[in-house]
Every structure is written in structure tokens, then in C-alpha cells.
Amino acid sequence: MDARDLLTIGEVVQRSGFPHSALRYYEREGLVSATRTSGGQRRYERGVLRRLAFIRAARAIGVGLDDVREALDRLPAGRTPTRGDWTRLSRAWRGLLDEQIEALVALRDGLDSCIGCGCLSLARCRLMNPGDRAAAQGAGARLLPAALRRS
Amino acid sequence: MDARDLLTIGEVVQRSGFPHSALRYYEREGLVSATRTSGGQRRYERGVLRRLAFIRAARAIGVGLDDVREALDRLPAGRTPTRGDWTRLSRAWRGLLDEQIEALVALRDGLDSCIGCGCLSLARCRLMNPGDRAAAQGAGARLLPAALRRS
DNA sequence: CCTTGACCTGAACCTGACTCCAGCTCCGAT
DNA sequence: ATCGGAGCTGGAGTCAGGTTCAGGTCAAGG
């Protein structure tokens, strides 16, 4: 790996769109890594850009960093991940994405009939049912809206 | 309004599925209100259940409490909101919901072709374009995934 | 060699949406 | 009258996902 192939943090900022603070944070959190110059400055391999793209996509879907790290950890160590490796990873998010879309569509379809009508006594509403565990628990549901969490 | 029509906080917890801590928080934040007994305990009107249902739906879509309050403030003061009033409110969210669904579908359709392929040099990818302002700004985007925020 | 802009670190801080807690009061059934 | 469960308060704590800051260090062009 020629040194000329390595990117400074500034270049990664430019090309990834993430601010340097986020890059350092991701490094602390073990989502990306960088080698260092003798003076201690970060030098990134090109591949980091793809990791960052993946992170951005995952975050956009609402996946937490822990899950992102877990996914990235499943990439083959040692060799550069192939196209196929990435495809496999993104397929996992795709199921999640499908679920979310489905949930949102259900919410949309229910919105008029549910909020608009009298059913919001809440007791029996299919959508807003308080029996909904995820909603009632309250504690763990941050990033993903309650309606979107699986169980 | 007969006193028997008023609900204790415990009843509202039961029927809305929100924990009491959330109800008190919403009251502090001005999203719901309650009268008090001479001893200072909360007594809720039935209508609060519908407000809470609305809040839950809005939260599920990813709308922040500030926006929810703003919407609720547009309900007619004085008289009990009619079905029509609620329908009008929920229609506003519906547009948002449509946008979100659209964004997620776009992300889904792009996921294979984008993450799976070589385009994630990031420089030109339609989806992950770092020119994407919302993503680059970083600061304000909490609840709604970056891809889902309107501009 | 020197300057200047890019980069470094750890720690503190931030926002949103709540939760938890201690210590106390209320109130309805017996 | 009593008692236990329901309710009250204000303030601190939590969690994710970062940002900001102070106080320095690196490295490349002139």
C-alpha cells in the first residue's frame, strides 16, 4: 500500500461529508480505523470511504452505531471486502428497510381512518393499541419510532 | 363537566399506554393539560386520550415534540375538537409520512445498486452524495434520519 | 528555518425525550 | 381513624450521537 494512497482526515472529511469530529468519534467507537504518521496524524485507506458510505446509509435507515459496528465486524478481516461482501451486508438492512416502509405505509393508511374517526378511544385501535409493548415500555426506544421497531 | 368524567393519571396511564413520567413531562412541555383536585392531584378530561393518540402517532412518524405542540396549538380553543379538526391535523402529518416513505423507498432501491456496486467512491452517488446538506450539517438532525429530513 | 494551516488530545458540553429518585401528601375503602 | 396504594414535586440522571474547546503539535511551501 503506497503512502500516496493514504488520505488525510481533511480529505476524508471532504470526500465523505462527515465532519472530522464524527470521524474521530467513529474511530473511538471502533467503526473505522486509521494508521498514523510518525507524528501521530491519521492516514486513512481508501476503503474507509466505503465504510463511511455504509455507515451513512445505515444511519439514514435509523440503525444505531452498535448495530453498524456489529455489521462491519462481519466483513472479512485481512482482505479488502469485495462487492459481494458489501451486497451481503446491505441486504440485511434491506429487510429492515422493508419493515419500516411497511410500518409507515400501515400508519399512513390508518391515519385518516384512525385519527380522523372516533376509534381513538385507544382501547381497540389496531394501530395505536396501548397493548403495543414497545410503546408501553418506553425505555429503550430512541432512534426508531415506536411504530417502526420490531416487537 | 361532571367530575365523574375526569380521569386520574393512573387511568390515563392505563388507557393511553404512556407511563406517568411521560404524561407529567408532556404537561410540563405544554402538550397536554389537566385540572387539579383541591389536593393537587391531576384530573384529565377524556379528550386528553385523543391528544395522546395524536402524539403517539406523530412520534411514531418521527415528529418532534415541538412540532407536535405547535400542531396541537392549532386546535380550536374553547370547544372540543371535532373529528374534522383532527382529520385536518393528521393530514399535515400525512404529507410528511408520504415524504418519508418516498425517501425510504428511494434508499431501498438505491441500496443494492449503490452499496453493492462500486459507486461508493461517494463522489457522485446520487443517494449518498456528500453535497447533501442535511447530512453534512450534522448538528440538528437527531430524530429523523438524515435522508428523511426535508431539506 | 519559519510560518501557517492542518491536525492532535481529553474532557466538557449539547439536545431530545424522557426516567428515576427521595421524601412527602392525598384519598378512598374498611 | 387508619392505612396503603396512588399521586405529588423538583432536580438529577440517562442515552445516543455527536460538537466544542483549550492548549498544544505536525508538516509542507516559501
GROMACS .gro file of C-alpha atoms (C1' of nucleotides) in nm:
model
  362
    1MET     CA    1   0.000   0.000   0.000
    2ASP     CA    2   0.171   0.309  -0.129
    3ALA     CA    3   0.171   0.606   0.106
    4ARG     CA    4   0.025   0.813  -0.174
    5ASP     CA    5  -0.288   0.604  -0.145
    6LEU     CA    6  -0.348   0.721   0.208
    7LEU     CA    7  -0.587   1.002   0.282
    8THR     CA    8  -0.558   1.271   0.545
    9ILE     CA    9  -0.850   1.334   0.768
   10GLY     CA   10  -0.921   1.654   0.581
   11GLU     CA   11  -0.954   1.464   0.257
   12VAL     CA   12  -1.184   1.214   0.416
   13VAL     CA   13  -1.392   1.499   0.553
   14GLN     CA   14  -1.417   1.639   0.202
   15ARG     CA   15  -1.500   1.315   0.034
   16SER     CA   16  -1.723   1.155   0.292
   17GLY     CA   17  -1.912   1.460   0.406
   18PHE     CA   18  -1.862   1.366   0.770
   19PRO     CA   19  -1.707   1.630   0.993
   20HIS     CA   20  -1.374   1.542   1.149
   21SER     CA   21  -1.535   1.526   1.489
   22ALA     CA   22  -1.758   1.246   1.367
   23LEU     CA   23  -1.466   1.063   1.212
   24ARG     CA   24  -1.272   1.073   1.536
   25TYR     CA   25  -1.580   0.964   1.722
   26TYR     CA   26  -1.632   0.670   1.488
   27GLU     CA   27  -1.272   0.574   1.538
   28ARG     CA   28  -1.311   0.581   1.916
   29GLU     CA   29  -1.619   0.368   1.873
   30GLY     CA   30  -1.438   0.121   1.655
   31LEU     CA   31  -1.631   0.176   1.335
   32VAL     CA   32  -1.339   0.291   1.129
   33SER     CA   33  -0.967   0.281   1.176
   34ALA     CA   34  -0.665   0.470   1.053
   35THR     CA   35  -0.294   0.426   1.061
   36ARG     CA   36  -0.079   0.705   1.195
   37THR     CA   37   0.213   0.903   1.069
   38SER     CA   38   0.524   0.915   1.283
   39GLY     CA   39   0.388   1.244   1.411
   40GLY     CA   40   0.059   1.086   1.514
   41GLN     CA   41  -0.167   1.216   1.240
   42ARG     CA   42  -0.430   0.991   1.092
   43ARG     CA   43  -0.390   0.838   0.750
   44TYR     CA   44  -0.689   0.657   0.608
   45GLU     CA   45  -0.701   0.388   0.347
   46ARG     CA   46  -0.936   0.444   0.059
   47GLY     CA   47  -1.161   0.169   0.180
   48VAL     CA   48  -1.271   0.384   0.466
   49LEU     CA   49  -1.484   0.581   0.226
   50ARG     CA   50  -1.693   0.281   0.154
   51ARG     CA   51  -1.729   0.203   0.520
   52LEU     CA   52  -1.840   0.558   0.578
   53ALA     CA   53  -2.090   0.536   0.297
   54PHE     CA   54  -2.227   0.226   0.456
   55ILE     CA   55  -2.246   0.398   0.790
   56ARG     CA   56  -2.431   0.688   0.639
   57ALA     CA   57  -2.682   0.464   0.471
   58ALA     CA   58  -2.735   0.265   0.787
   59ARG     CA   59  -2.780   0.579   0.996
   60ALA     CA   60  -3.028   0.708   0.742
   61ILE     CA   61  -3.233   0.397   0.792
   62GLY     CA   62  -3.215   0.455   1.165
   63VAL     CA   63  -2.972   0.181   1.256
   64GLY     CA   64  -2.773   0.255   1.570
   65LEU     CA   65  -2.397   0.266   1.574
   66ASP     CA   66  -2.372  -0.051   1.778
   67ASP     CA   67  -2.555  -0.244   1.511
   68VAL     CA   68  -2.348  -0.080   1.241
   69ARG     CA   69  -2.030  -0.183   1.414
   70GLU     CA   70  -2.159  -0.533   1.451
   71ALA     CA   71  -2.233  -0.550   1.082
   72LEU     CA   72  -1.897  -0.407   0.985
   73ASP     CA   73  -1.728  -0.657   1.211
   74ARG     CA   74  -1.870  -0.929   0.994
   75LEU     CA   75  -1.668  -0.811   0.700
   76PRO     CA   76  -1.375  -1.038   0.620
   77ALA     CA   77  -1.067  -0.943   0.815
   78GLY     CA   78  -0.745  -0.931   0.621
   79ARG     CA   79  -0.861  -0.897   0.267
   80THR     CA   80  -1.033  -0.599   0.118
   81PRO     CA   81  -1.407  -0.658   0.115
   82THR     CA   82  -1.545  -0.741  -0.224
   83ARG     CA   83  -1.851  -0.605  -0.387
   84GLY     CA   84  -2.025  -0.921  -0.279
   85ASP     CA   85  -1.934  -0.866   0.084
   86TRP     CA   86  -2.095  -0.526   0.078
   87THR     CA   87  -2.400  -0.652  -0.100
   88ARG     CA   88  -2.449  -0.915   0.163
   89LEU     CA   89  -2.430  -0.655   0.436
   90SER     CA   90  -2.668  -0.418   0.271
   91ARG     CA   91  -2.918  -0.693   0.220
   92ALA     CA   92  -2.958  -0.725   0.595
   93TRP     CA   93  -3.051  -0.359   0.620
   94ARG     CA   94  -3.281  -0.405   0.331
   95GLY     CA   95  -3.511  -0.628   0.529
   96LEU     CA   96  -3.522  -0.366   0.799
   97LEU     CA   97  -3.594  -0.104   0.543
   98ASP     CA   98  -3.881  -0.309   0.406
   99GLU     CA   99  -4.023  -0.343   0.753
  100GLN     CA  100  -4.002   0.027   0.812
  101ILE     CA  101  -4.166   0.112   0.487
  102GLU     CA  102  -4.439  -0.134   0.561
  103ALA     CA  103  -4.493   0.014   0.905
  104LEU     CA  104  -4.507   0.364   0.770
  105VAL     CA  105  -4.750   0.267   0.498
  106ALA     CA  106  -4.968   0.100   0.755
  107LEU     CA  107  -4.954   0.413   0.966
  108ARG     CA  108  -5.039   0.628   0.670
  109ASP     CA  109  -5.330   0.414   0.571
  110GLY     CA  110  -5.451   0.410   0.926
  111LEU     CA  111  -5.401   0.775   0.990
  112ASP     CA  112  -5.718   0.909   0.839
  113SER     CA  113  -5.934   0.625   0.948
  114CYS     CA  114  -5.784   0.617   1.292
  115ILE     CA  115  -5.712   0.970   1.396
  116GLY     CA  116  -5.989   1.104   1.184
  117CYS     CA  117  -6.251   0.873   1.324
  118GLY     CA  118  -6.375   0.805   1.671
  119CYS     CA  119  -6.165   0.496   1.728
  120LEU     CA  120  -5.908   0.683   1.925
  121SER     CA  121  -6.068   0.582   2.246
  122LEU     CA  122  -5.741   0.395   2.204
  123ALA     CA  123  -5.875   0.086   2.363
  124ARG     CA  124  -5.919  -0.111   2.046
  125CYS     CA  125  -5.737   0.076   1.779
  126ARG     CA  126  -5.532  -0.159   1.573
  127LEU     CA  127  -5.262   0.098   1.519
  128MET     CA  128  -5.237   0.280   1.844
  129ASN     CA  129  -5.312  -0.010   2.067
  130PRO     CA  130  -5.157   0.054   2.403
  131GLY     CA  131  -5.105  -0.318   2.433
  132ASP     CA  132  -4.821  -0.243   2.198
  133ARG     CA  133  -4.531  -0.346   2.416
  134ALA     CA  134  -4.264  -0.142   2.250
  135ALA     CA  135  -4.464   0.172   2.305
  136ALA     CA  136  -4.556   0.098   2.662
  137GLN     CA  137  -4.208   0.005   2.769
  138GLY     CA  138  -4.079   0.336   2.664
  139ALA     CA  139  -3.729   0.293   2.791
  140GLY     CA  140  -3.529   0.160   2.503
  141ALA     CA  141  -3.700   0.318   2.209
  142ARG     CA  142  -3.497   0.610   2.095
  143LEU     CA  143  -3.398   0.628   1.738
  144LEU     CA  144  -3.655   0.422   1.570
  145PRO     CA  145  -4.008   0.543   1.620
  146ALA     CA  146  -4.208   0.302   1.825
  147ALA     CA  147  -4.422   0.200   1.534
  148LEU     CA  148  -4.114   0.100   1.347
  149ARG     CA  149  -3.942  -0.120   1.597
  150ARG     CA  150  -3.978  -0.483   1.552
  151SER     CA  151  -4.161  -0.612   1.856
  152MET     CA  152  -6.834   1.860   3.303
  153ASP     CA  153  -6.920   1.611   3.572
  154ALA     CA  154  -6.633   1.516   3.797
  155ARG     CA  155  -6.703   1.156   3.715
  156ASP     CA  156  -6.589   1.229   3.363
  157LEU     CA  157  -6.243   1.312   3.483
  158LEU     CA  158  -5.966   1.058   3.474
  159THR     CA  159  -5.688   1.010   3.723
  160ILE     CA  160  -5.337   0.989   3.596
  161GLY     CA  161  -5.341   0.617   3.663
  162GLU     CA  162  -5.640   0.571   3.437
  163VAL     CA  163  -5.476   0.774   3.166
  164VAL     CA  164  -5.162   0.562   3.202
  165GLN     CA  165  -5.378   0.253   3.156
  166ARG     CA  166  -5.574   0.379   2.864
  167SER     CA  167  -5.306   0.569   2.677
  168GLY     CA  168  -5.017   0.336   2.734
  169PHE     CA  169  -4.790   0.626   2.825
  170PRO     CA  170  -4.609   0.597   3.158
  171HIS     CA  171  -4.694   0.860   3.416
  172SER     CA  172  -4.349   1.010   3.381
  173ALA     CA  173  -4.420   1.084   3.017
  174LEU     CA  174  -4.758   1.234   3.099
  175ARG     CA  175  -4.604   1.468   3.351
  176TYR     CA  176  -4.333   1.554   3.107
  177TYR     CA  177  -4.586   1.631   2.836
  178GLU     CA  178  -4.770   1.851   3.079
  179ARG     CA  179  -4.453   2.043   3.164
  180GLU     CA  180  -4.393   2.080   2.794
  181GLY     CA  181  -4.742   2.207   2.733
  182LEU     CA  182  -4.869   1.925   2.516
  183VAL     CA  183  -5.147   1.818   2.747
  184SER     CA  184  -5.311   1.976   3.044
  185ALA     CA  185  -5.502   1.863   3.347
  186THR     CA  186  -5.710   2.026   3.614
  187ARG     CA  187  -5.623   1.960   3.974
  188THR     CA  188  -5.813   1.838   4.273
  189SER     CA  189  -5.808   2.053   4.585
  190GLY     CA  190  -5.523   1.833   4.697
  191GLY     CA  191  -5.321   1.898   4.384
  192GLN     CA  192  -5.371   1.571   4.202
  193ARG     CA  193  -5.423   1.570   3.828
  194ARG     CA  194  -5.761   1.512   3.675
  195TYR     CA  195  -5.773   1.467   3.299
  196GLU     CA  196  -6.060   1.525   3.065
  197ARG     CA  197  -6.140   1.243   2.829
  198GLY     CA  198  -6.021   1.446   2.535
  199VAL     CA  199  -5.667   1.404   2.653
  200LEU     CA  200  -5.675   1.048   2.525
  201ARG     CA  201  -5.721   1.167   2.175
  202ARG     CA  202  -5.444   1.419   2.213
  203LEU     CA  203  -5.221   1.144   2.339
  204ALA     CA  204  -5.313   0.922   2.049
  205PHE     CA  205  -5.220   1.201   1.819
  206ILE     CA  206  -4.894   1.248   2.000
  207ARG     CA  207  -4.817   0.882   1.971
  208ALA     CA  208  -4.887   0.878   1.601
  209ALA     CA  209  -4.679   1.187   1.547
  210ARG     CA  210  -4.390   1.049   1.747
  211ALA     CA  211  -4.410   0.727   1.551
  212ILE     CA  212  -4.364   0.926   1.235
  213GLY     CA  213  -4.068   1.093   1.394
  214VAL     CA  214  -4.215   1.433   1.457
  215GLY     CA  215  -4.053   1.616   1.747
  216LEU     CA  216  -4.245   1.735   2.046
  217ASP     CA  217  -4.207   2.098   1.950
  218ASP     CA  218  -4.381   2.037   1.623
  219VAL     CA  219  -4.644   1.829   1.791
  220ARG     CA  220  -4.717   2.109   2.033
  221GLU     CA  221  -4.737   2.354   1.751
  222ALA     CA  222  -4.988   2.137   1.574
  223LEU     CA  223  -5.195   2.083   1.884
  224ASP     CA  224  -5.196   2.455   1.946
  225ARG     CA  225  -5.379   2.497   1.622
  226LEU     CA  226  -5.675   2.307   1.755
  227PRO     CA  227  -5.968   2.533   1.835
  228ALA     CA  228  -5.951   2.667   2.187
  229GLY     CA  229  -6.268   2.655   2.386
  230ARG     CA  230  -6.470   2.394   2.208
  231THR     CA  231  -6.394   2.027   2.192
  232PRO     CA  232  -6.217   1.948   1.867
  233THR     CA  233  -6.434   1.777   1.614
  234ARG     CA  234  -6.349   1.484   1.401
  235GLY     CA  235  -6.282   1.730   1.124
  236ASP     CA  236  -6.030   1.919   1.333
  237TRP     CA  237  -5.832   1.604   1.394
  238THR     CA  238  -5.852   1.499   1.035
  239ARG     CA  239  -5.710   1.831   0.928
  240LEU     CA  240  -5.420   1.791   1.167
  241SER     CA  241  -5.343   1.439   1.065
  242ARG     CA  242  -5.342   1.540   0.702
  243ALA     CA  243  -5.042   1.759   0.766
  244TRP     CA  244  -4.852   1.463   0.905
  245ARG     CA  245  -4.967   1.261   0.614
  246GLY     CA  246  -4.766   1.466   0.372
  247LEU     CA  247  -4.462   1.414   0.590
  248LEU     CA  248  -4.533   1.047   0.603
  249ASP     CA  249  -4.553   1.033   0.226
  250GLU     CA  250  -4.219   1.205   0.202
  251GLN     CA  251  -4.061   0.965   0.442
  252ILE     CA  252  -4.195   0.663   0.265
  253GLU     CA  253  -4.069   0.802  -0.059
  254ALA     CA  254  -3.725   0.864   0.087
  255LEU     CA  255  -3.705   0.516   0.230
  256VAL     CA  256  -3.818   0.359  -0.094
  257ALA     CA  257  -3.555   0.557  -0.278
  258LEU     CA  258  -3.298   0.441  -0.028
  259ARG     CA  259  -3.410   0.084  -0.063
  260ASP     CA  260  -3.399   0.095  -0.439
  261GLY     CA  261  -3.059   0.255  -0.424
  262LEU     CA  262  -2.918   0.028  -0.163
  263ASP     CA  263  -2.823  -0.265  -0.378
  264SER     CA  264  -2.711  -0.063  -0.672
  265CYS     CA  265  -2.529   0.184  -0.455
  266ILE     CA  266  -2.371  -0.003  -0.170
  267GLY     CA  267  -2.342  -0.317  -0.372
  268CYS     CA  268  -2.171  -0.152  -0.664
  269GLY     CA  269  -1.859   0.049  -0.699
  270CYS     CA  270  -2.027   0.388  -0.691
  271LEU     CA  271  -1.948   0.441  -0.331
  272SER     CA  272  -1.647   0.641  -0.415
  273LEU     CA  273  -1.912   0.873  -0.279
  274ALA     CA  274  -1.814   1.149  -0.511
  275ARG     CA  275  -2.101   1.109  -0.749
  276CYS     CA  276  -2.350   0.881  -0.584
  277ARG     CA  277  -2.698   1.018  -0.615
  278LEU     CA  278  -2.802   0.881  -0.281
  279MET     CA  279  -2.504   0.928  -0.063
  280ASN     CA  280  -2.387   1.247  -0.218
  281PRO     CA  281  -2.189   1.435   0.040
  282GLY     CA  282  -2.319   1.754  -0.114
  283ASP     CA  283  -2.632   1.652   0.067
  284ARG     CA  284  -2.666   1.943   0.303
  285ALA     CA  285  -2.869   1.776   0.570
  286ALA     CA  286  -2.611   1.507   0.608
  287ALA     CA  287  -2.315   1.738   0.608
  288GLN     CA  288  -2.454   1.981   0.859
  289GLY     CA  289  -2.486   1.715   1.114
  290ALA     CA  290  -2.583   1.933   1.400
  291GLY     CA  291  -2.958   1.942   1.409
  292ALA     CA  292  -3.051   1.608   1.273
  293ARG     CA  293  -3.147   1.381   1.555
  294LEU     CA  294  -3.472   1.202   1.536
  295LEU     CA  295  -3.535   1.186   1.170
  296PRO     CA  296  -3.270   1.005   0.978
  297ALA     CA  297  -3.083   1.248   0.760
  298ALA     CA  298  -3.225   1.103   0.443
  299LEU     CA  299  -3.572   1.174   0.571
  300ARG     CA  300  -3.546   1.535   0.671
  301ARG     CA  301  -3.693   1.780   0.438
  302SER     CA  302  -3.405   1.996   0.323
  303DC     C1'  303   1.430   2.798   0.902
  304DC     C1'  304   0.985   2.970   0.959
  305DT     C1'  305   0.535   3.026   0.922
  306DT     C1'  306   0.074   2.882   0.864
  307DG     C1'  307  -0.280   2.588   0.821
  308DA     C1'  308  -0.396   2.121   0.915
  309DC     C1'  309  -0.403   1.812   1.286
  310DC     C1'  310  -0.375   1.619   1.768
  311DT     C1'  311  -0.586   1.504   2.256
  312DG     C1'  312  -0.901   1.466   2.654
  313DA     C1'  313  -1.264   1.648   2.868
  314DA     C1'  314  -1.664   1.902   2.891
  315DC     C1'  315  -2.077   2.012   2.684
  316DC     C1'  316  -2.514   1.962   2.395
  317DT     C1'  317  -3.008   1.813   2.252
  318DG     C1'  318  -3.433   1.550   2.291
  319DA     C1'  319  -3.716   1.282   2.527
  320DC     C1'  320  -3.767   1.101   2.887
  321DT     C1'  321  -3.675   0.818   3.357
  322DC     C1'  322  -3.560   0.782   3.835
  323DC     C1'  323  -3.544   0.919   4.299
  324DA     C1'  324  -3.633   1.082   4.772
  325DG     C1'  325  -3.934   1.235   5.056
  326DC     C1'  326  -4.361   1.373   5.113
  327DT     C1'  327  -4.914   1.414   5.063
  328DC     C1'  328  -5.376   1.252   4.919
  329DC     C1'  329  -5.772   0.990   4.938
  330DG     C1'  330  -6.099   0.613   4.942
  331DA     C1'  331  -6.210   0.173   5.142
  332DT     C1'  332  -6.259  -0.058   5.565
  333DA     C1'  333  -5.947   0.684   6.228
  334DT     C1'  334  -5.642   0.440   5.972
  335DC     C1'  335  -5.373   0.259   5.625
  336DG     C1'  336  -5.182   0.152   5.188
  337DG     C1'  337  -5.167   0.248   4.732
  338DA     C1'  338  -5.182   0.635   4.417
  339DG     C1'  339  -5.011   1.078   4.345
  340DC     C1'  340  -4.711   1.491   4.409
  341DT     C1'  341  -4.255   1.779   4.339
  342DG     C1'  342  -3.800   1.934   4.178
  343DG     C1'  343  -3.388   1.801   4.043
  344DA     C1'  344  -3.059   1.480   3.889
  345DG     C1'  345  -2.955   1.111   3.569
  346DT     C1'  346  -2.960   0.858   3.114
  347DC     C1'  347  -2.875   0.759   2.639
  348DA     C1'  348  -2.718   0.835   2.153
  349DG     C1'  349  -2.461   1.062   1.877
  350DG     C1'  350  -2.204   1.359   1.835
  351DT     C1'  351  -1.977   1.901   1.891
  352DT     C1'  352  -1.682   2.236   2.109
  353DC     C1'  353  -1.291   2.386   2.340
  354DA     C1'  354  -0.833   2.474   2.521
  355DG     C1'  355  -0.397   2.410   2.460
  356DG     C1'  356  -0.075   2.236   2.208
  357DT     C1'  357   0.193   1.957   1.767
  358DC     C1'  358   0.284   1.844   1.261
  359DA     C1'  359   0.425   1.915   0.804
  360DA     C1'  360   0.482   2.137   0.371
  361DG     C1'  361   0.558   2.565   0.083
  362DG     C1'  362   0.836   2.975   0.050
   0.00000   0.00000   0.00000
